[in-house]
């Protein structure tokens, strides 16, 4: 009997011990999954306990300039949890303290503290404080609730790169103002700071220019759309198009500014300009007539570089663009310029002769340098795609490297600032899985893992040269993306991966760790009601 009893207690003890271990493991795995901050912070320490945000919690700001950060938090809470918090200007208990203490390190760093007493976010700059608030948002539960539990953590964080961007192409397909704002929110939620707005292309001119009304009366519309086939006979016949009024553009620029995001406008030249030539045929080498294209292609109709009126037109357009966009950068494209028309044009050939240029490549360089001079005189810096290296780089230009890394490497070695966006890692219109629908054969498979593996500083650069790499960006080109739902699907989750590439320290990046955090991020996408690609989830569940 006693023996049995002893055995029984031994058994009971073992059971309790096993239960304890199981509960401990469960708790620790829950805790580990509890925190899913993307991009991954530089330092994070989790402690016992948590803070509960309720309707009685206050947001406390110490600087008026931090009000926009408080307002973003409130708009997020209202949208996804159905309540807002009072904003106060003096310290109170049970609060989220948002406080910028300006430092001169030049980095948008922040510290984040949460405990049972409250939350404190201290930024070294106003954007830094805003990023700390984004971290708070990522600590919120992913289900709707009226009491929001925040884990107790201490975080010290700052971005690796100063340029973290998203490109949205609205030239090929037009996207409404509300979706543009959504994209800016997605960028903000991923601690990005540049929104590159590709506003003009062969298939559509999308920005109202008061001096040239035909650009949007004519150049913003086409009578056929052809998303996936390349023959005119299969094109749809609907009248398709759209553009942004200057008032809408101001609204979007302000919306972005409230989120510490700079909008970089792109006005394409000398190529990708067919919509402009249809509107004003006298600006082309042949004088037209031109017709709005229905399908994507690389068109040889480009601005005439021998005609003075072309430059007058571009300067007048840029005057209005510069007035609308406070961005220090103006992007002028410069890519994919087929020179056939220039070779056959007497005016372009006369320009080559009179300016002692060697060939059409140098004529392109002349074109870009001339526009750069104008942009610089207005106090702005010119950005161009890496083709602007051909025939000699404009003296102060920033290069966006898209045809692989070589343009970025050459520019950095030449002491030019570069933004890396090589197509095989950063083109989010490329397929993210096998048998992707609505993509082209020439588009390379660009999986989530591939995007995450990208290293923006090419190994060919030494330490000094690598300082010219400002960062990178993810691009949503829309030749084959005709609506917001499709754009979101192509964006997520790859854009989330790219945000970590551009923010987190190189040695902190770890694919397994990232994909664990991504599982919670998927629930966050659900909360945001975002359309996203589930191939990662599908393959993760099939591995179980
Ligand atoms: Zn010409």
XYZ file of C-alpha atoms and ligand atoms in Angstrom:
545
model
C 0.000 0.000 0.000
C 2.703 2.481 1.077
C 4.796 1.355 -1.800
C 1.859 1.995 -4.083
C 1.296 5.387 -2.501
C 4.957 6.307 -2.963
C 4.723 5.147 -6.526
C 1.539 7.186 -6.932
C 3.192 10.391 -5.633
C 6.174 9.748 -7.846
C 3.792 9.351 -10.769
C 1.861 12.477 -9.795
C 5.078 14.443 -9.472
C 6.241 13.279 -12.903
C 2.884 14.229 -14.440
C 2.995 17.656 -12.832
C 6.574 18.108 -13.971
C 5.716 17.125 -17.543
C 2.677 19.402 -17.510
C 4.837 22.225 -16.222
C 7.353 21.688 -19.046
C 4.568 21.558 -21.646
C 2.956 24.756 -20.301
C 6.371 26.435 -20.131
C 7.182 25.502 -23.725
C 3.754 26.596 -24.901
C 4.066 29.916 -23.072
C 7.531 30.594 -24.396
C 6.490 29.755 -27.929
C 3.452 32.017 -27.579
C 5.671 34.773 -26.203
C 8.168 34.329 -29.009
C 5.393 34.590 -31.566
C 3.761 37.400 -29.665
C 6.320 39.867 -30.929
C 6.497 40.223 -34.656
C 8.134 43.490 -35.561
C 9.041 43.888 -39.238
C 11.497 45.323 -40.094
C 13.407 43.721 -37.244
C 14.699 46.259 -34.691
C 18.397 46.622 -33.946
C 18.007 45.664 -30.248
C 14.978 44.174 -28.550
C 14.695 42.879 -24.995
C 11.450 41.388 -23.810
C 10.542 41.384 -20.125
C 7.771 39.950 -17.970
C 4.426 41.647 -17.995
C 2.517 43.913 -20.291
C 0.624 47.152 -20.677
C -3.047 47.308 -21.579
C -4.276 50.107 -23.844
C -7.937 50.924 -23.199
C -10.107 53.909 -24.053
C -8.833 55.507 -20.812
C -5.210 55.478 -21.967
C -3.914 58.877 -23.097
C -1.400 59.782 -25.777
C 0.952 62.387 -24.334
C 2.987 64.596 -26.656
C 5.741 66.940 -25.479
C 6.222 68.736 -28.833
C 3.469 70.100 -31.038
C 5.320 68.618 -34.005
C 4.650 65.122 -32.650
C 0.906 65.664 -33.048
C 0.964 64.104 -36.524
C 2.483 60.942 -35.047
C -0.264 60.873 -32.388
C -2.875 61.437 -35.082
C -1.575 58.552 -37.190
C -1.823 56.255 -34.160
C -5.366 57.425 -33.469
C -6.432 56.980 -37.085
C -5.002 53.443 -37.015
C -6.747 52.602 -33.734
C -10.030 53.981 -34.997
C -9.832 52.200 -38.320
C -8.871 48.765 -37.010
C -10.045 48.676 -33.360
C -12.905 51.188 -33.384
C -11.702 53.694 -30.784
C -9.411 56.695 -30.373
C -7.365 57.976 -27.439
C -7.327 61.481 -25.939
C -4.180 63.475 -26.777
C -2.659 65.450 -23.861
C 0.282 67.784 -23.613
C 1.391 66.983 -20.063
C 2.552 63.768 -18.470
C -0.178 61.584 -16.986
C -0.302 57.995 -15.776
C -1.582 55.218 -18.026
C -0.228 56.848 -21.137
C 1.684 56.457 -24.384
C 4.355 59.140 -24.207
C 5.484 60.319 -27.634
C 8.499 62.549 -27.256
C 11.075 63.711 -29.781
C 14.370 64.764 -28.222
C 16.283 66.091 -31.189
C 19.837 64.818 -31.431
C 22.406 65.652 -34.065
C 23.408 62.102 -34.965
C 21.523 62.535 -38.238
C 19.840 59.152 -37.838
C 16.102 58.604 -37.496
C 16.636 56.528 -34.356
C 14.180 55.875 -31.539
C 13.957 54.086 -28.220
C 10.815 52.286 -27.139
C 9.924 51.251 -23.595
C 6.781 49.474 -22.519
C 5.950 48.226 -19.028
C 2.845 47.734 -16.872
C 2.850 51.520 -16.288
C 2.762 52.638 -19.896
C 4.642 53.172 -23.136
C 7.369 55.681 -23.874
C 8.657 56.434 -27.377
C 11.621 58.772 -27.722
C 12.841 59.691 -31.176
C 16.126 61.366 -32.068
C 14.198 63.056 -34.905
C 10.494 63.511 -35.614
C 10.526 60.690 -38.182
C 12.378 58.564 -35.603
C 9.498 59.055 -33.159
C 7.058 58.178 -35.938
C 8.965 54.909 -36.550
C 8.769 54.154 -32.812
C 5.010 54.555 -33.097
C 4.997 52.092 -36.022
C 6.723 49.641 -33.687
C 3.928 50.194 -31.154
C 1.395 49.424 -33.886
C 3.184 46.140 -34.569
C 2.941 45.199 -30.892
C -0.847 45.550 -30.973
C -2.928 42.373 -31.176
C -3.882 41.298 -34.685
C -7.515 40.753 -33.699
C -9.994 43.548 -33.104
C -10.432 44.244 -29.372
C -11.242 47.126 -26.993
C -8.326 46.366 -24.654
C -5.005 46.041 -26.406
C -2.227 44.127 -24.674
C 1.322 45.334 -25.359
C 4.276 43.178 -24.268
C 6.863 44.769 -22.007
C 9.911 45.463 -24.126
C 12.885 47.751 -24.483
C 13.836 48.527 -28.068
C 16.631 50.598 -29.532
C 16.351 51.000 -33.247
C 17.467 52.967 -36.273
C 17.409 52.443 -40.042
C 20.397 51.014 -41.916
C 19.706 53.021 -45.091
C 18.484 56.599 -45.525
C 16.512 55.760 -48.676
C 13.759 53.164 -48.293
C 11.245 53.406 -51.084
C 8.239 52.107 -52.926
C 7.505 52.827 -56.594
C 3.976 52.831 -57.966
C 3.578 53.046 -61.746
C 0.322 54.799 -62.628
C 1.304 55.436 -66.259
C 0.348 52.039 -67.659
C -2.764 51.638 -65.542
C -4.371 54.429 -63.600
C -4.876 53.983 -59.864
C -7.362 56.122 -57.906
C -6.332 58.647 -55.228
C -7.631 56.382 -52.454
C -5.345 53.552 -53.538
C -2.342 55.862 -53.838
C -2.983 56.890 -50.231
C -3.244 53.227 -49.236
C 0.165 52.563 -50.769
C 1.599 55.506 -48.832
C 0.136 53.985 -45.653
C 1.684 50.614 -46.492
C 5.028 52.347 -46.943
C 4.626 54.156 -43.589
C 3.646 50.947 -41.774
C 6.921 49.433 -43.031
C 9.023 52.444 -41.926
C 9.684 53.504 -45.527
C 10.378 57.143 -46.307
C 10.108 57.614 -50.106
C 7.185 57.114 -52.465
C 8.341 57.179 -56.089
C 5.352 58.097 -58.245
C 5.843 57.080 -61.891
C 3.407 59.604 -63.383
C 3.984 59.533 -67.131
C 4.585 56.839 -69.725
C 3.737 55.838 -73.292
C 0.353 54.508 -72.232
C -0.759 57.508 -70.210
C 0.099 60.978 -68.861
C -1.382 61.212 -65.357
C -0.472 64.636 -63.958
C -2.437 67.786 -64.767
C -0.174 70.466 -66.271
C -2.086 73.749 -66.558
C 0.038 75.076 -69.396
C -0.473 71.961 -71.538
C -4.085 70.766 -71.128
C -3.826 68.235 -73.973
C -1.515 66.110 -71.831
C -4.491 65.038 -69.741
C -7.345 65.801 -72.168
C -5.720 63.577 -74.787
C -2.670 61.814 -73.326
C -4.437 60.339 -70.282
C -6.871 58.261 -72.325
C -6.745 55.327 -74.673
C -9.483 53.626 -76.612
C -8.214 50.133 -76.087
C -6.636 48.293 -73.228
C -4.776 45.106 -73.640
C -3.500 43.595 -70.478
C -2.152 40.223 -71.343
C -2.036 39.777 -75.079
C 0.250 41.540 -77.454
C -1.870 41.816 -80.564
C -4.049 44.814 -81.241
C -6.861 42.624 -82.524
C -7.435 41.159 -79.069
C -7.477 44.495 -77.296
C -10.581 45.616 -75.432
C -12.422 48.573 -76.871
C -13.315 50.552 -73.762
C -12.284 54.163 -73.293
C -9.713 53.826 -70.555
C -7.663 56.283 -68.522
C -7.536 58.909 -65.808
C -5.284 61.536 -64.264
C -4.665 63.440 -61.043
C -5.635 67.095 -60.798
C -3.099 69.415 -59.209
C -5.400 69.677 -56.178
C -5.376 65.876 -55.804
C -1.599 65.847 -56.122
C -1.249 68.457 -53.367
C -3.552 66.355 -51.193
C -1.450 63.227 -51.749
C 1.847 65.055 -51.157
C 0.480 66.370 -47.841
C -0.866 62.928 -46.920
C 2.608 61.502 -47.452
C 4.288 64.364 -45.575
C 2.071 63.647 -42.554
C 3.661 60.178 -42.613
C 7.246 61.458 -43.057
C 7.255 60.194 -46.630
C 8.687 62.224 -49.495
C 6.928 61.818 -52.825
C 9.392 61.722 -55.741
C 7.629 62.552 -59.016
C 8.878 60.879 -62.187
C 8.341 62.569 -65.545
C 9.763 60.289 -68.243
C 12.086 61.653 -70.950
C 13.356 61.428 -73.655
C 11.637 58.023 -74.144
C 8.433 56.594 -72.633
C 6.877 59.810 -73.886
C 4.399 58.669 -76.527
C 1.374 59.975 -74.564
C 3.013 63.427 -74.529
C 3.710 63.226 -78.277
C 0.130 62.242 -79.047
C -0.899 65.369 -77.120
C 1.717 67.647 -78.738
C 2.985 65.967 -81.965
C 5.332 68.848 -82.829
C 7.644 67.665 -80.001
C 8.530 64.418 -81.813
C 11.158 63.998 -84.524
C 8.621 63.142 -87.266
C 5.889 65.520 -86.099
C 3.403 62.663 -86.057
C 0.571 62.009 -86.268
C 0.787 59.673 -83.289
C -1.878 57.483 -81.725
C -2.335 56.378 -78.125
C -1.046 52.807 -77.834
C -3.250 50.056 -76.441
C -0.522 47.703 -75.351
C 2.744 47.697 -73.559
C 5.871 47.877 -75.730
C 9.148 49.788 -75.961
C 8.225 52.524 -78.404
C 10.714 54.310 -80.636
C 8.735 57.578 -80.660
C 10.652 59.917 -78.335
C 11.091 63.645 -77.721
C 13.116 65.382 -80.448
C 16.446 66.434 -78.953
C 17.158 68.856 -81.825
C 14.065 70.975 -81.263
C 14.388 73.908 -78.833
C 10.647 73.732 -78.214
C 11.115 70.296 -76.628
C 13.285 71.832 -73.925
C 10.921 74.770 -73.473
C 8.079 72.271 -73.020
C 10.039 70.176 -70.510
C 11.082 73.250 -68.538
C 7.502 74.500 -68.380
C 6.262 71.087 -67.255
C 9.006 70.820 -64.635
C 8.152 74.323 -63.338
C 4.684 73.086 -62.425
C 5.987 69.747 -61.117
C 8.554 71.452 -58.882
C 5.851 73.754 -57.549
C 3.706 70.753 -56.577
C 6.374 68.493 -55.068
C 8.605 69.709 -52.207
C 10.833 66.644 -52.796
C 14.557 67.431 -53.094
C 14.579 64.924 -55.983
C 12.998 65.069 -59.414
C 13.121 61.797 -61.386
C 13.326 62.232 -65.160
C 13.411 58.573 -66.236
C 16.028 58.451 -68.982
C 15.569 54.717 -69.596
C 15.003 52.508 -72.641
C 15.647 55.187 -75.232
C 15.663 53.701 -78.731
C 17.674 56.089 -80.939
C 16.154 55.269 -84.395
C 14.246 58.545 -84.673
C 17.235 60.651 -83.633
C 19.417 58.882 -86.238
C 16.988 59.856 -89.014
C 16.087 63.351 -87.767
C 17.830 66.340 -89.403
C 17.301 68.487 -86.293
C 18.782 65.877 -83.974
C 21.722 65.323 -86.336
C 22.314 69.094 -86.497
C 22.387 69.168 -82.685
C 24.985 66.382 -82.621
C 27.144 68.338 -85.095
C 26.764 71.754 -83.451
C 27.417 70.440 -79.935
C 30.394 68.318 -81.090
C 28.741 65.131 -79.875
C 30.038 61.748 -80.965
C 26.757 59.932 -81.484
C 23.158 59.499 -80.304
C 24.328 58.198 -76.906
C 26.089 61.489 -76.329
C 22.962 63.252 -77.562
C 21.033 61.461 -74.804
C 23.696 62.587 -72.325
C 23.356 66.164 -73.689
C 19.585 65.922 -73.165
C 19.864 64.737 -69.555
C 22.656 67.181 -68.658
C 20.649 70.068 -70.036
C 17.583 69.083 -68.037
C 19.740 68.491 -64.965
C 21.138 72.007 -65.219
C 17.588 73.348 -65.190
C 16.525 71.122 -62.283
C 19.652 72.043 -60.286
C 19.021 75.749 -60.862
C 15.658 75.225 -59.158
C 17.438 73.759 -56.145
C 16.541 70.142 -56.918
C 18.600 67.010 -57.526
C 17.980 64.898 -60.615
C 17.453 61.130 -60.448
C 17.549 58.911 -63.523
C 17.507 55.203 -64.332
C 20.946 53.699 -64.967
C 20.777 54.347 -68.737
C 21.728 57.951 -67.904
C 25.273 56.605 -67.496
C 25.415 56.057 -71.263
C 27.278 58.787 -73.123
C 28.459 60.339 -69.834
C 26.685 60.917 -66.537
C 25.187 64.311 -65.668
C 27.432 65.865 -62.987
C 25.141 65.779 -59.928
C 22.702 63.042 -60.860
C 21.593 60.229 -58.570
C 21.402 56.877 -60.370
C 18.666 54.304 -59.862
C 20.184 50.933 -60.733
C 17.559 48.649 -62.245
C 19.311 46.558 -64.924
C 21.069 44.525 -62.267
C 23.656 46.096 -59.993
C 26.229 47.189 -62.590
C 24.836 50.699 -63.089
C 24.841 51.261 -59.342
C 28.403 49.940 -59.029
C 29.679 52.151 -61.875
C 27.930 55.234 -60.491
C 29.168 54.671 -56.909
C 32.742 54.194 -58.152
C 32.272 57.489 -59.988
C 31.221 59.095 -56.669
C 27.559 59.419 -57.583
C 24.826 58.576 -55.152
C 22.835 55.479 -56.064
C 19.522 53.898 -55.176
C 19.517 50.161 -55.762
C 16.493 48.525 -57.313
C 17.807 45.660 -59.480
C 14.937 44.005 -61.298
C 15.739 40.427 -60.232
C 15.218 41.317 -56.544
C 13.145 44.494 -56.430
C 10.628 44.266 -59.287
C 7.501 43.207 -57.499
C 5.561 42.861 -60.760
C 7.644 39.729 -61.458
C 6.118 36.354 -60.487
C 6.484 35.287 -56.856
C 5.577 31.633 -57.489
C 5.641 29.043 -60.243
C 2.699 29.223 -62.635
C 1.843 32.775 -61.615
C -1.024 34.194 -63.631
C -0.847 37.339 -65.756
C 2.933 37.602 -66.014
C 5.305 37.373 -68.954
C 7.812 34.662 -69.816
C 10.724 37.084 -69.617
C 9.943 37.990 -66.019
C 12.215 36.091 -63.688
C 10.847 34.209 -60.685
C 11.260 36.592 -57.742
C 10.244 34.648 -54.655
C 9.835 36.037 -51.156
C 13.089 34.276 -50.208
C 14.917 35.885 -53.126
C 13.723 39.384 -52.222
C 14.689 38.788 -48.584
C 18.170 37.636 -49.641
C 18.949 40.915 -51.398
C 21.977 42.856 -50.167
C 21.829 46.485 -51.368
C 25.566 47.138 -51.041
C 27.255 45.278 -53.921
C 30.348 43.327 -52.882
C 32.303 45.042 -55.668
C 32.278 48.320 -53.702
C 34.865 49.164 -51.060
C 33.856 50.846 -47.814
C 34.237 54.368 -49.121
C 32.359 53.618 -52.365
C 29.573 51.831 -50.509
C 28.712 55.112 -48.757
C 27.231 56.269 -52.059
C 24.537 53.595 -51.782
C 21.630 55.524 -50.273
C 19.365 52.482 -50.101
C 16.830 50.841 -52.352
C 13.228 50.504 -53.342
C 10.587 47.979 -54.389
C 8.790 48.669 -57.665
C 5.203 47.971 -58.644
C 5.259 48.348 -62.424
C 1.791 48.013 -63.871
C 2.104 46.894 -67.489
C 0.233 43.761 -66.390
C -1.354 44.939 -63.143
C -4.641 46.629 -63.873
C -6.289 47.063 -60.475
C -5.552 47.682 -56.762
C -6.314 44.124 -55.612
C -3.760 42.748 -58.060
C -1.216 45.406 -57.058
C -1.591 44.419 -53.380
C -1.238 40.744 -54.235
C 2.046 41.424 -56.027
C 3.235 43.730 -53.242
C 2.635 41.440 -50.279
C 4.434 39.787 -48.650
C 7.490 40.718 -50.759
C 7.355 44.418 -49.909
C 7.417 43.424 -46.219
C 10.600 41.409 -46.870
C 12.203 44.340 -48.654
C 11.428 46.665 -45.731
C 13.645 44.497 -43.530
C 16.401 44.453 -46.182
C 16.454 48.261 -46.145
C 16.032 48.877 -42.415
C 17.571 46.098 -40.331
C 21.294 45.531 -39.709
C 22.798 43.147 -42.258
C 23.906 40.646 -39.618
C 20.488 40.630 -37.923
C 18.729 39.384 -41.032
C 17.702 35.743 -40.830
C 15.195 34.117 -43.167
C 13.865 31.576 -40.633
C 13.357 34.224 -38.000
C 11.714 36.504 -40.570
C 9.306 33.845 -41.784
C 8.268 33.096 -38.170
C 7.396 36.780 -37.694
C 5.714 36.809 -41.093
C 3.086 34.337 -39.849
C 1.752 37.064 -37.554
C 2.216 39.647 -40.287
C -0.213 37.637 -42.425
C -2.829 38.050 -39.689
C -2.035 41.769 -39.728
C -2.674 41.801 -43.492
C -6.063 40.245 -42.703
C -6.733 42.996 -40.186
C -5.830 45.570 -42.871
C -8.019 43.654 -45.365
C -5.088 43.484 -47.764
C -4.992 41.133 -50.699
C -1.780 39.089 -50.540
C -0.106 36.050 -52.016
C -0.478 32.969 -49.801
C 2.130 30.769 -51.482
C 4.424 31.153 -48.476
C 1.652 30.116 -46.041
C 0.629 27.230 -48.300
C 4.179 25.885 -48.468
C 4.703 26.464 -44.702
C 1.577 24.429 -43.854
C 2.475 21.653 -46.312
C 5.839 21.242 -44.528
C 4.079 20.475 -41.210
Zn 14.711 64.931 -83.641
